[in-house]
Amino acid sequence: MSQNFHYGKDQLTARKALDIAEGRVRGVLLPEVMDRVRQSYGHVQAIVKEHRTVYGINTGFGPLCDTKISEEDTRALQYNILQSHSVGVGNPIPETISRLMLVTKVQALAQGFSGVAPDTLERIVWHIDKGITPLVPEKGSVGASGDLAPLSHLFLPLIGLGEVWRKGQRMPAAEALQLEGKEPVVLGPKEGLALINGTQFILSFAVSAVARMHNILEAADLAGALSLEGLMGTYKPFDPRLHAIRPYAGNQLVAHRLNTLLSGSGIMAAHMDCGRVQDPYSLRCMPQVHGASRTAWKHLEELTSIELNAVTDNPIIFAADDTISGGNFHGQPMALPLDYATLASAEIGNISDRRCYMMIEGRFGLPKLLIEDAGLNSGFMIPQYTTAALVTENKTLCFPASADSVPTSLGQEDHVSMGSISGRKLHQVIGNVEYILAIELLYAAQAVDFRRPLKSTPVLEALHAYTREKVTFAKKDRIFANDIAALHTIIADGSFVATATAAAKANGIDLNGPYNDTFRLS
């Protein structure tokens, strides 16, 4: 780790949050931040001693908000809420997402409006630094009063309950604490509520999705350019003059990338006078379709950046005599852009599938099913069945979870965001698109091989060569699932995009031009 991030002081971004969660950057608590946390903690102590009635400190929760809790029971109340609200079901979320939840919760609590004890905040940071990650079930949050169920599971280990991952092993939290020589934290008034009120489950899925979606958008332009070369399409629809008169920044970025990727291609030069008037939409309209999805990504990235540095607790403690019980925990501000991003990601898969279909039709000089001896060999007929299945699955996942609301908490929480479901669905869709793009790459590489000895541009040739390191040209049928798996790996892990970036840099090519800052993953 060559740098530190200062919780509660520095601005957190999606990339920084991932860097901390994945151990590349260390998050630290500065003395000035801890002074602010300590002051907020003191406000809560004063509220209890002075018997002021403040929600969640000396009252029950939700519909029990009018039930007074005695001073001696305020601590027990916090333990009870962690246990009673731990009702998650389903498989554990990925460990990285759990760690992102810890990181984003520390950033929120370190603002000094939640009343948690400094020792509690330091223990959460200890979990991050030591890689002792709480196990959180994937289902159970309605994304309204915060992500109550998943956050309860996340913080059970603080009091010696629940489960964790430690050095790759799943174990009871009590056992992990014992192995580390740590005692459970003693929670004070308000702390349990502060820990479980917030949008950190929704937010952590959004952070991860911002990175994953950015990768598939980059990969889609690259795979689309290779497909266009294999299909001997034209790059004229990517002329910047065309997009200057309909100046959506996402469209202009994609047009610039495609124009740059294809400029100077020997394949392109070989068919400049072929007589084709125009290409089908899945080639010609890549700037409009990919670009619209870029716009959706930008919207998600901007709102995620706001949420990463927000306080989503309730009640908010400004002073001992100045508290507000509001609704900053409500997930609606993230639920809507997550659903928008889900649709935008699905569209990348839809148009990619159409390019796949076009490459096996036997048009534009390519052999039917992309194989020379079709009949004896089925060739690349069936991988497109998989893209068809995946795009249809994505369509079923595009119903916006945020369009629904089921009242909870005996009607006290009568409108909920369902943003937790939005976040999980987005990742399912992105995962499917990664496979769709892998199949498009499989087809595009085969199609380009039929154009030899013609050559494309330096970046696209580098991508073709990298693809051929993973899968060979198919002369006859084989188990194409193995090829798909190999190419899925390089799409999903970002190495396909990284190869293009390196090739562009080596050849002095600027793929993103003036739009780099607008659409950079920060």
Short mmCIF file of C-alpha atoms in Angstrom, two decimals:
data_model
loop_
_atom_site.label_atom_id
_atom_site.label_comp_id
_atom_site.label_asym_id
_atom_site.label_seq_id
_atom_site.Cartn_x
_atom_site.Cartn_y
_atom_site.Cartn_z
CA MET A 1 0.00 0.00 0.00
CA SER A 2 1.60 3.22 -1.15
CA GLN A 3 -1.09 5.62 0.01
CA ASN A 4 -3.72 6.18 2.66
CA PHE A 5 -7.32 7.29 2.46
CA HIS A 6 -8.60 9.47 5.29
CA TYR A 7 -12.10 8.41 6.33
CA GLY A 8 -14.47 11.26 7.02
CA LYS A 9 -12.16 13.82 5.42
CA ASP A 10 -11.23 12.68 1.90
CA GLN A 11 -13.85 12.29 -0.81
CA LEU A 12 -14.58 8.64 -1.49
CA THR A 13 -15.06 7.48 -5.09
CA ALA A 14 -16.02 4.11 -6.52
CA ARG A 15 -12.43 3.32 -7.46
CA LYS A 16 -11.08 4.40 -4.07
CA ALA A 17 -13.70 2.36 -2.25
CA LEU A 18 -12.75 -0.71 -4.28
CA ASP A 19 -9.05 -0.04 -3.69
CA ILE A 20 -9.63 -0.01 0.07
CA ALA A 21 -11.90 -3.06 0.00
CA GLU A 22 -9.42 -5.03 -2.10
CA GLY A 23 -6.39 -4.02 -0.04
CA ARG A 24 -4.60 -1.67 -2.44
CA VAL A 25 -5.18 1.41 -0.27
CA ARG A 26 -5.39 1.65 3.51
CA GLY A 27 -8.17 3.66 5.11
CA VAL A 28 -7.21 5.52 8.29
CA LEU A 29 -8.96 7.61 10.93
CA LEU A 30 -7.25 10.94 11.58
CA PRO A 31 -7.24 12.48 15.11
CA GLU A 32 -9.35 15.39 13.90
CA VAL A 33 -11.98 12.98 12.59
CA MET A 34 -11.94 11.00 15.82
CA ASP A 35 -12.43 14.22 17.80
CA ARG A 36 -15.59 14.85 15.77
CA VAL A 37 -16.79 11.29 16.35
CA ARG A 38 -16.04 11.60 20.07
CA GLN A 39 -18.04 14.82 20.29
CA SER A 40 -21.05 13.21 18.60
CA TYR A 41 -20.78 10.25 20.97
CA GLY A 42 -20.81 12.70 23.86
CA HIS A 43 -24.05 14.24 22.57
CA VAL A 44 -25.74 10.84 22.77
CA GLN A 45 -24.50 10.29 26.32
CA ALA A 46 -25.90 13.67 27.30
CA ILE A 47 -29.28 12.83 25.75
CA VAL A 48 -29.47 9.66 27.83
CA LYS A 49 -28.40 11.33 31.08
CA GLU A 50 -30.79 14.25 30.60
CA HIS A 51 -33.66 11.90 29.69
CA ARG A 52 -34.42 13.69 26.44
CA THR A 53 -36.73 11.62 24.27
CA VAL A 54 -34.92 10.86 21.01
CA TYR A 55 -35.91 8.13 18.58
CA GLY A 56 -33.72 5.05 18.74
CA ILE A 57 -31.71 6.26 21.71
CA ASN A 58 -34.29 5.86 24.44
CA THR A 59 -37.31 4.74 22.40
CA GLY A 60 -38.21 1.58 20.55
CA PHE A 61 -37.81 1.22 16.80
CA GLY A 62 -40.18 1.55 13.86
CA PRO A 63 -43.79 1.27 15.07
CA LEU A 64 -42.44 1.12 18.65
CA CYS A 65 -41.06 4.66 18.36
CA ASP A 66 -43.47 5.86 21.09
CA THR A 67 -42.28 3.24 23.58
CA LYS A 68 -39.90 4.80 26.13
CA ILE A 69 -36.79 2.84 27.14
CA SER A 70 -35.23 3.32 30.56
CA GLU A 71 -31.65 4.56 30.89
CA GLU A 72 -30.46 1.22 32.21
CA ASP A 73 -31.96 -0.58 29.20
CA THR A 74 -30.56 1.66 26.45
CA ARG A 75 -27.51 -0.57 25.97
CA ALA A 76 -29.55 -3.78 25.86
CA LEU A 77 -31.74 -2.13 23.22
CA GLN A 78 -28.77 -1.92 20.83
CA TYR A 79 -27.89 -5.60 21.20
CA ASN A 80 -31.50 -6.58 20.71
CA ILE A 81 -31.83 -4.63 17.48
CA LEU A 82 -28.77 -6.29 15.92
CA GLN A 83 -30.11 -9.73 16.74
CA SER A 84 -33.79 -9.20 15.91
CA HIS A 85 -33.02 -7.52 12.58
CA SER A 86 -30.61 -10.27 11.40
CA VAL A 87 -33.18 -12.01 9.22
CA GLY A 88 -31.34 -12.27 5.91
CA VAL A 89 -31.70 -15.36 3.75
CA GLY A 90 -30.03 -16.84 0.69
CA ASN A 91 -26.41 -17.21 -0.31
CA PRO A 92 -23.72 -14.96 1.16
CA ILE A 93 -22.93 -11.90 -0.93
CA PRO A 94 -19.41 -11.78 -2.41
CA GLU A 95 -16.73 -11.02 0.15
CA THR A 96 -15.70 -7.88 -1.74
CA ILE A 97 -19.23 -6.51 -1.43
CA SER A 98 -19.21 -7.20 2.33
CA ARG A 99 -15.92 -5.36 2.62
CA LEU A 100 -17.30 -2.46 0.58
CA MET A 101 -20.17 -2.30 3.07
CA LEU A 102 -17.66 -1.92 5.89
CA VAL A 103 -15.70 0.75 4.01
CA THR A 104 -18.76 2.78 3.09
CA LYS A 105 -20.20 2.53 6.60
CA VAL A 106 -16.96 3.82 8.12
CA GLN A 107 -17.01 6.78 5.72
CA ALA A 108 -20.58 7.61 6.79
CA LEU A 109 -20.00 7.20 10.52
CA ALA A 110 -16.74 9.18 10.39
CA GLN A 111 -18.70 12.29 9.39
CA GLY A 112 -19.59 12.64 13.09
CA PHE A 113 -23.39 12.76 13.00
CA SER A 114 -24.22 9.25 14.23
CA GLY A 115 -23.14 9.13 17.87
CA VAL A 116 -21.08 5.95 17.73
CA ALA A 117 -18.21 5.36 20.12
CA PRO A 118 -14.69 5.85 18.75
CA ASP A 119 -13.84 2.29 19.83
CA THR A 120 -16.69 0.92 17.71
CA LEU A 121 -15.52 2.79 14.63
CA GLU A 122 -11.95 1.64 15.17
CA ARG A 123 -13.10 -1.97 15.46
CA ILE A 124 -14.84 -1.77 12.06
CA VAL A 125 -11.61 -0.44 10.53
CA TRP A 126 -9.76 -3.32 12.24
CA HIS A 127 -12.06 -5.80 10.45
CA ILE A 128 -11.18 -4.16 7.12
CA ASP A 129 -7.44 -4.08 7.80
CA LYS A 130 -7.27 -7.65 9.10
CA GLY A 131 -9.42 -9.07 6.31
CA ILE A 132 -11.92 -10.54 8.77
CA THR A 133 -15.05 -10.05 6.73
CA PRO A 134 -18.59 -10.55 8.04
CA LEU A 135 -20.84 -12.95 6.19
CA VAL A 136 -23.98 -11.24 4.86
CA PRO A 137 -26.95 -13.07 3.26
CA GLU A 138 -28.01 -11.68 -0.10
CA LYS A 139 -31.75 -11.26 0.49
CA GLY A 140 -33.93 -9.53 3.05
CA SER A 141 -33.55 -5.78 2.53
CA VAL A 142 -36.34 -3.60 1.15
CA GLY A 143 -33.98 -0.62 0.91
CA ALA A 144 -36.03 1.79 2.97
CA SER A 145 -35.13 2.17 6.64
CA GLY A 146 -31.66 1.53 5.39
CA ASP A 147 -30.53 -1.97 4.53
CA LEU A 148 -31.58 -3.25 7.93
CA ALA A 149 -31.19 -7.00 7.57
CA PRO A 150 -27.86 -7.12 5.70
CA LEU A 151 -26.33 -4.41 7.90
CA SER A 152 -27.44 -6.30 11.01
CA HIS A 153 -25.61 -9.39 9.77
CA LEU A 154 -22.62 -7.24 8.85
CA PHE A 155 -22.24 -6.00 12.41
CA LEU A 156 -23.16 -9.08 14.43
CA PRO A 157 -19.42 -9.94 14.64
CA LEU A 158 -18.82 -6.71 16.59
CA ILE A 159 -20.72 -8.26 19.49
CA GLY A 160 -19.29 -11.74 18.95
CA LEU A 161 -22.19 -13.16 16.96
CA GLY A 162 -22.72 -14.14 13.33
CA GLU A 163 -20.11 -15.49 10.94
CA VAL A 164 -17.01 -14.19 9.19
CA TRP A 165 -14.45 -15.12 6.59
CA ARG A 166 -10.94 -15.30 8.03
CA LYS A 167 -8.00 -16.25 5.81
CA GLY A 168 -10.40 -17.81 3.32
CA GLN A 169 -12.19 -19.87 5.95
CA ARG A 170 -15.80 -19.39 7.04
CA MET A 171 -16.21 -19.55 10.81
CA PRO A 172 -18.26 -18.21 13.75
CA ALA A 173 -17.30 -14.63 14.58
CA ALA A 174 -16.68 -15.60 18.22
CA GLU A 175 -14.04 -18.09 17.11
CA ALA A 176 -12.33 -15.55 14.85
CA LEU A 177 -12.22 -12.95 17.63
CA GLN A 178 -10.73 -15.52 19.98
CA LEU A 179 -8.05 -16.44 17.44
CA GLU A 180 -7.21 -12.74 17.07
CA GLY A 181 -7.19 -12.09 20.81
CA LYS A 182 -10.10 -9.65 20.63
CA GLU A 183 -13.12 -9.22 22.88
CA PRO A 184 -16.55 -8.28 21.50
CA VAL A 185 -17.36 -4.57 21.43
CA VAL A 186 -19.65 -3.20 24.15
CA LEU A 187 -22.28 -1.13 22.35
CA GLY A 188 -23.66 2.04 23.86
CA PRO A 189 -26.93 3.92 23.27
CA LYS A 190 -27.78 4.62 19.62
CA GLU A 191 -24.88 2.53 18.27
CA GLY A 192 -26.86 -0.49 17.11
CA LEU A 193 -29.30 1.74 15.27
CA ALA A 194 -26.48 3.78 13.74
CA LEU A 195 -24.85 0.61 12.46
CA ILE A 196 -27.92 -0.81 10.73
CA ASN A 197 -29.52 2.40 9.44
CA GLY A 198 -28.01 3.29 6.07
CA THR A 199 -27.82 2.35 2.41
CA GLN A 200 -24.48 0.57 2.48
CA PHE A 201 -25.80 -2.69 0.98
CA ILE A 202 -27.38 -0.88 -1.98
CA LEU A 203 -24.37 1.42 -2.24
CA SER A 204 -21.79 -1.36 -2.23
CA PHE A 205 -23.54 -3.15 -5.07
CA ALA A 206 -23.64 0.18 -6.91
CA VAL A 207 -19.91 0.76 -6.38
CA SER A 208 -19.04 -2.66 -7.76
CA ALA A 209 -21.51 -2.20 -10.62
CA VAL A 210 -19.99 1.14 -11.60
CA ALA A 211 -16.68 -0.65 -12.19
CA ARG A 212 -18.13 -3.75 -13.86
CA MET A 213 -20.47 -1.77 -16.11
CA HIS A 214 -17.65 0.54 -17.18
CA ASN A 215 -15.66 -2.52 -18.22
CA ILE A 216 -18.44 -4.01 -20.37
CA LEU A 217 -19.05 -0.65 -22.04
CA GLU A 218 -15.37 -0.42 -22.98
CA ALA A 219 -15.33 -4.06 -24.11
CA ALA A 220 -18.51 -3.64 -26.18
CA ASP A 221 -16.93 -0.90 -28.31
CA LEU A 222 -13.87 -3.07 -28.90
CA ALA A 223 -15.77 -6.27 -29.70
CA GLY A 224 -18.17 -4.26 -31.88
CA ALA A 225 -15.27 -2.81 -33.86
CA LEU A 226 -13.83 -6.28 -34.45
CA SER A 227 -17.25 -7.53 -35.54
CA LEU A 228 -17.58 -4.63 -37.94
CA GLU A 229 -14.22 -5.53 -39.47
CA GLY A 230 -15.25 -9.18 -39.78
CA LEU A 231 -18.47 -8.10 -41.48
CA MET A 232 -16.66 -5.57 -43.67
CA GLY A 233 -18.81 -2.71 -42.47
CA THR A 234 -18.02 0.96 -42.81
CA TYR A 235 -16.82 3.48 -40.27
CA LYS A 236 -18.52 6.44 -41.99
CA PRO A 237 -21.42 6.51 -39.45
CA PHE A 238 -18.80 7.35 -36.80
CA ASP A 239 -17.79 10.63 -38.44
CA PRO A 240 -17.60 13.25 -35.67
CA ARG A 241 -19.53 15.74 -37.81
CA LEU A 242 -22.59 13.48 -37.67
CA HIS A 243 -22.52 13.37 -33.88
CA ALA A 244 -21.76 17.06 -33.46
CA ILE A 245 -25.28 17.81 -34.69
CA ARG A 246 -26.79 15.46 -32.08
CA PRO A 247 -24.26 16.08 -29.34
CA TYR A 248 -24.88 13.51 -26.64
CA ALA A 249 -21.53 13.09 -24.92
CA GLY A 250 -21.91 9.29 -24.64
CA ASN A 251 -22.65 8.98 -28.35
CA GLN A 252 -19.74 11.24 -29.24
CA LEU A 253 -17.37 9.20 -27.08
CA VAL A 254 -18.37 5.91 -28.72
CA ALA A 255 -18.20 7.42 -32.20
CA HIS A 256 -14.73 8.77 -31.45
CA ARG A 257 -13.57 5.38 -30.16
CA LEU A 258 -14.92 3.46 -33.14
CA ASN A 259 -13.61 5.99 -35.63
CA THR A 260 -10.19 5.87 -33.97
CA LEU A 261 -10.15 2.07 -33.71
CA LEU A 262 -10.98 1.64 -37.41
CA SER A 263 -9.09 4.52 -38.99
CA GLY A 264 -6.35 3.25 -41.30
CA SER A 265 -7.63 -0.32 -41.43
CA GLY A 266 -6.42 -2.41 -44.36
CA ILE A 267 -9.62 -4.45 -44.20
CA MET A 268 -11.66 -1.25 -44.45
CA ALA A 269 -9.59 0.03 -47.36
CA ALA A 270 -10.14 -3.21 -49.29
CA HIS A 271 -13.92 -2.69 -49.61
CA MET A 272 -14.29 1.09 -49.81
CA ASP A 273 -16.00 0.82 -53.22
CA CYS A 274 -18.02 -2.34 -52.55
CA GLY A 275 -21.37 -0.69 -53.30
CA ARG A 276 -22.99 -1.33 -49.91
CA VAL A 277 -25.12 1.70 -49.12
CA GLN A 278 -25.41 1.24 -45.35
CA ASP A 279 -24.92 -1.32 -42.60
CA PRO A 280 -27.58 -2.85 -40.34
CA TYR A 281 -28.35 -0.96 -37.13
CA SER A 282 -26.26 -3.16 -34.83
CA LEU A 283 -23.18 -1.89 -36.67
CA ARG A 284 -24.26 1.55 -37.82
CA CYS A 285 -25.96 2.61 -34.59
CA MET A 286 -23.31 1.55 -32.08
CA PRO A 287 -22.68 5.19 -31.08
CA GLN A 288 -26.36 5.75 -30.40
CA VAL A 289 -26.95 2.48 -28.51
CA HIS A 290 -23.62 2.06 -26.72
CA GLY A 291 -23.61 5.82 -26.16
CA ALA A 292 -27.01 5.84 -24.46
CA SER A 293 -25.75 3.17 -22.09
CA ARG A 294 -22.68 5.31 -21.42
CA THR A 295 -25.02 8.13 -20.41
CA ALA A 296 -26.82 5.80 -18.00
CA TRP A 297 -23.48 4.72 -16.54
CA LYS A 298 -22.47 8.32 -15.99
CA HIS A 299 -25.71 9.00 -14.14
CA LEU A 300 -25.11 6.01 -11.86
CA GLU A 301 -21.48 6.99 -11.29
CA GLU A 302 -22.38 10.56 -10.32
CA LEU A 303 -25.09 9.53 -7.86
CA THR A 304 -22.92 6.79 -6.40
CA SER A 305 -20.23 9.40 -5.73
CA ILE A 306 -22.74 11.51 -3.80
CA GLU A 307 -23.97 8.54 -1.76
CA LEU A 308 -20.41 7.46 -0.96
CA ASN A 309 -19.87 10.68 0.98
CA ALA A 310 -23.35 11.03 2.45
CA VAL A 311 -24.72 10.37 5.93
CA THR A 312 -27.64 7.94 5.68
CA ASP A 313 -28.21 7.30 9.39
CA ASN A 314 -31.28 8.16 11.46
CA PRO A 315 -31.67 10.06 13.69
CA ILE A 316 -28.98 12.58 12.86
CA ILE A 317 -27.18 14.06 15.87
CA PHE A 318 -26.20 17.70 15.37
CA ALA A 319 -25.98 18.41 19.11
CA ALA A 320 -27.40 17.07 22.37
CA ASP A 321 -30.36 19.41 21.98
CA ASP A 322 -30.51 19.30 18.17
CA THR A 323 -31.46 15.96 16.62
CA ILE A 324 -33.53 15.23 13.53
CA SER A 325 -35.36 12.02 12.75
CA GLY A 326 -35.63 12.08 8.97
CA GLY A 327 -35.37 9.79 5.98
CA ASN A 328 -31.78 9.91 4.72
CA PHE A 329 -31.70 6.11 4.89
CA HIS A 330 -34.29 5.75 2.11
CA GLY A 331 -32.80 3.96 -0.89
CA GLN A 332 -34.85 5.64 -3.63
CA PRO A 333 -32.03 7.98 -4.83
CA MET A 334 -29.94 4.89 -5.67
CA ALA A 335 -32.73 2.48 -6.62
CA LEU A 336 -33.81 4.48 -9.67
CA PRO A 337 -30.36 4.87 -11.28
CA LEU A 338 -29.59 1.20 -10.55
CA ASP A 339 -32.70 0.16 -12.44
CA TYR A 340 -31.79 2.55 -15.28
CA ALA A 341 -28.29 1.04 -15.40
CA THR A 342 -29.78 -2.46 -15.51
CA LEU A 343 -31.75 -1.59 -18.64
CA ALA A 344 -28.71 0.14 -20.16
CA SER A 345 -26.50 -2.90 -19.51
CA ALA A 346 -29.08 -5.25 -20.98
CA GLU A 347 -29.15 -3.19 -24.17
CA ILE A 348 -25.42 -3.77 -24.63
CA GLY A 349 -26.18 -7.48 -24.64
CA ASN A 350 -29.13 -7.07 -27.00
CA ILE A 351 -27.14 -5.32 -29.71
CA SER A 352 -24.17 -7.65 -29.26
CA ASP A 353 -26.42 -10.66 -29.85
CA ARG A 354 -27.61 -9.09 -33.13
CA ARG A 355 -24.03 -8.70 -34.32
CA CYS A 356 -23.42 -12.36 -33.45
CA TYR A 357 -26.43 -13.42 -35.48
CA MET A 358 -25.29 -11.37 -38.45
CA MET A 359 -21.89 -13.05 -38.47
CA ILE A 360 -23.36 -16.57 -38.84
CA GLU A 361 -25.90 -15.72 -41.56
CA GLY A 362 -23.42 -16.23 -44.39
CA ARG A 363 -23.61 -12.60 -45.56
CA PHE A 364 -20.95 -10.16 -46.72
CA GLY A 365 -18.58 -12.88 -47.92
CA LEU A 366 -18.47 -14.89 -44.70
CA PRO A 367 -19.24 -18.62 -44.79
CA LYS A 368 -22.53 -19.70 -43.26
CA LEU A 369 -22.11 -20.45 -39.54
CA LEU A 370 -18.53 -19.12 -39.77
CA ILE A 371 -17.10 -22.49 -40.76
CA GLU A 372 -15.86 -23.78 -44.12
CA ASP A 373 -17.44 -27.23 -43.99
CA ALA A 374 -20.95 -26.49 -42.73
CA GLY A 375 -23.19 -29.54 -42.75
CA LEU A 376 -20.74 -32.04 -41.38
CA ASN A 377 -19.95 -29.30 -38.88
CA SER A 378 -22.57 -27.16 -37.12
CA GLY A 379 -19.90 -24.53 -36.68
CA PHE A 380 -20.91 -21.49 -34.69
CA MET A 381 -24.66 -22.09 -34.91
CA ILE A 382 -25.25 -22.84 -31.25
CA PRO A 383 -23.27 -20.22 -29.30
CA GLN A 384 -25.84 -17.72 -30.57
CA TYR A 385 -28.50 -19.83 -28.84
CA THR A 386 -26.69 -18.96 -25.65
CA THR A 387 -26.66 -15.24 -26.42
CA ALA A 388 -30.38 -15.49 -27.22
CA ALA A 389 -31.02 -17.18 -23.88
CA LEU A 390 -28.96 -14.63 -21.99
CA VAL A 391 -30.55 -11.57 -23.57
CA THR A 392 -33.99 -13.00 -22.81
CA GLU A 393 -32.99 -13.68 -19.22
CA ASN A 394 -31.79 -10.09 -19.01
CA LYS A 395 -35.11 -8.82 -20.32
CA THR A 396 -36.90 -10.60 -17.48
CA LEU A 397 -34.51 -8.92 -15.03
CA CYS A 398 -35.21 -5.44 -16.41
CA PHE A 399 -38.48 -4.94 -14.57
CA PRO A 400 -37.58 -2.08 -12.23
CA ALA A 401 -37.61 -3.22 -8.61
CA SER A 402 -38.02 0.42 -7.62
CA ALA A 403 -41.44 0.46 -9.27
CA ASP A 404 -42.71 -1.70 -6.43
CA SER A 405 -43.28 -0.96 -2.75
CA VAL A 406 -44.61 -3.25 -0.02
CA PRO A 407 -45.38 -1.51 3.30
CA THR A 408 -43.42 -2.82 6.28
CA SER A 409 -43.02 -2.14 10.00
CA LEU A 410 -46.77 -2.14 10.63
CA GLY A 411 -47.17 0.71 8.17
CA GLN A 412 -44.57 3.00 9.73
CA GLU A 413 -42.38 2.30 6.72
CA ASP A 414 -45.17 2.56 4.18
CA HIS A 415 -43.06 3.27 1.10
CA VAL A 416 -39.87 1.34 0.43
CA SER A 417 -37.38 1.54 -2.44
CA MET A 418 -36.46 -2.12 -3.09
CA GLY A 419 -33.09 -0.73 -4.17
CA SER A 420 -31.28 -3.74 -2.73
CA ILE A 421 -33.01 -5.89 -5.36
CA SER A 422 -32.14 -3.32 -8.04
CA GLY A 423 -28.46 -3.61 -7.12
CA ARG A 424 -28.41 -7.40 -7.18
CA LYS A 425 -30.30 -7.58 -10.49
CA LEU A 426 -27.86 -5.18 -12.12
CA HIS A 427 -25.00 -7.53 -11.30
CA GLN A 428 -26.89 -10.49 -12.76
CA VAL A 429 -27.43 -8.59 -16.00
CA ILE A 430 -23.80 -7.45 -16.20
CA GLY A 431 -22.69 -11.04 -15.61
CA ASN A 432 -24.81 -12.22 -18.53
CA VAL A 433 -23.50 -9.43 -20.77
CA GLU A 434 -19.93 -10.48 -20.02
CA TYR A 435 -20.77 -13.90 -21.50
CA ILE A 436 -22.58 -12.38 -24.49
CA LEU A 437 -19.55 -10.22 -25.29
CA ALA A 438 -17.30 -13.28 -24.94
CA ILE A 439 -19.36 -15.03 -27.61
CA GLU A 440 -19.28 -11.98 -29.85
CA LEU A 441 -15.49 -11.93 -29.49
CA LEU A 442 -15.38 -15.63 -30.40
CA TYR A 443 -17.35 -14.89 -33.57
CA ALA A 444 -15.52 -11.68 -34.46
CA ALA A 445 -12.08 -13.30 -34.23
CA GLN A 446 -13.26 -16.12 -36.52
CA ALA A 447 -14.77 -13.63 -38.97
CA VAL A 448 -11.61 -11.51 -39.11
CA ASP A 449 -9.56 -14.64 -39.86
CA PHE A 450 -11.62 -15.10 -43.03
CA ARG A 451 -10.43 -11.66 -44.17
CA ARG A 452 -6.75 -12.62 -44.15
CA PRO A 453 -4.26 -11.65 -45.45
CA LEU A 454 -5.89 -8.24 -44.95
CA LYS A 455 -4.96 -6.50 -41.71
CA SER A 456 -6.92 -4.23 -39.42
CA THR A 457 -5.51 -1.44 -37.21
CA PRO A 458 -2.81 -1.84 -34.52
CA VAL A 459 -5.26 -1.90 -31.61
CA LEU A 460 -7.70 -4.31 -33.23
CA GLU A 461 -4.86 -6.57 -34.41
CA ALA A 462 -3.53 -6.64 -30.84
CA LEU A 463 -6.97 -7.64 -29.60
CA HIS A 464 -7.28 -10.33 -32.24
CA ALA A 465 -3.85 -11.70 -31.34
CA TYR A 466 -4.75 -11.70 -27.63
CA THR A 467 -7.97 -13.54 -28.40
CA ARG A 468 -6.05 -16.11 -30.41
CA GLU A 469 -3.78 -16.71 -27.42
CA LYS A 470 -6.88 -17.97 -25.62
CA VAL A 471 -8.77 -19.75 -28.43
CA THR A 472 -7.67 -20.96 -31.84
CA PHE A 473 -9.35 -20.64 -35.23
CA ALA A 474 -12.04 -23.32 -35.57
CA LYS A 475 -11.69 -25.53 -38.64
CA LYS A 476 -14.20 -28.06 -37.32
CA ASP A 477 -16.61 -28.56 -34.44
CA ARG A 478 -15.31 -28.72 -30.89
CA ILE A 479 -16.62 -28.00 -27.39
CA PHE A 480 -17.20 -24.28 -27.79
CA ALA A 481 -18.13 -23.92 -24.12
CA ASN A 482 -14.42 -24.10 -23.38
CA ASP A 483 -13.73 -21.24 -25.79
CA ILE A 484 -16.56 -19.19 -24.30
CA ALA A 485 -15.21 -19.75 -20.79
CA ALA A 486 -11.70 -18.68 -21.80
CA LEU A 487 -12.93 -15.50 -23.48
CA HIS A 488 -15.35 -14.76 -20.66
CA THR A 489 -12.38 -14.66 -18.30
CA ILE A 490 -10.57 -11.96 -20.27
CA ILE A 491 -13.75 -9.93 -20.66
CA ALA A 492 -14.73 -10.14 -16.98
CA ASP A 493 -11.27 -9.59 -15.50
CA GLY A 494 -10.66 -6.49 -17.63
CA SER A 495 -7.60 -7.84 -19.42
CA PHE A 496 -9.29 -7.55 -22.84
CA VAL A 497 -9.84 -3.83 -22.28
CA ALA A 498 -6.37 -3.48 -20.75
CA THR A 499 -4.83 -5.03 -23.88
CA ALA A 500 -6.53 -2.40 -26.03
CA THR A 501 -5.40 0.38 -23.71
CA ALA A 502 -1.79 -0.83 -23.82
CA ALA A 503 -1.80 -1.22 -27.61
CA ALA A 504 -3.27 2.26 -28.05
CA LYS A 505 -0.63 3.78 -25.78
CA ALA A 506 2.18 1.93 -27.57
CA ASN A 507 0.98 3.32 -30.92
CA GLY A 508 0.30 6.86 -29.73
CA ILE A 509 -3.48 6.46 -30.14
CA ASP A 510 -5.95 8.29 -27.91
CA LEU A 511 -9.05 6.11 -27.81
CA ASN A 512 -11.23 8.44 -25.74
CA GLY A 513 -10.02 11.81 -26.96
CA PRO A 514 -11.68 14.83 -25.36
CA TYR A 515 -14.25 12.64 -23.60
CA ASN A 516 -11.81 10.79 -21.33
CA ASP A 517 -12.39 12.91 -18.23
CA THR A 518 -16.18 12.77 -18.61
CA PHE A 519 -16.40 9.00 -18.70
CA ARG A 520 -13.36 7.94 -16.69
CA LEU A 521 -13.83 5.55 -13.78
CA SER A 522 -12.71 7.70 -10.83
#
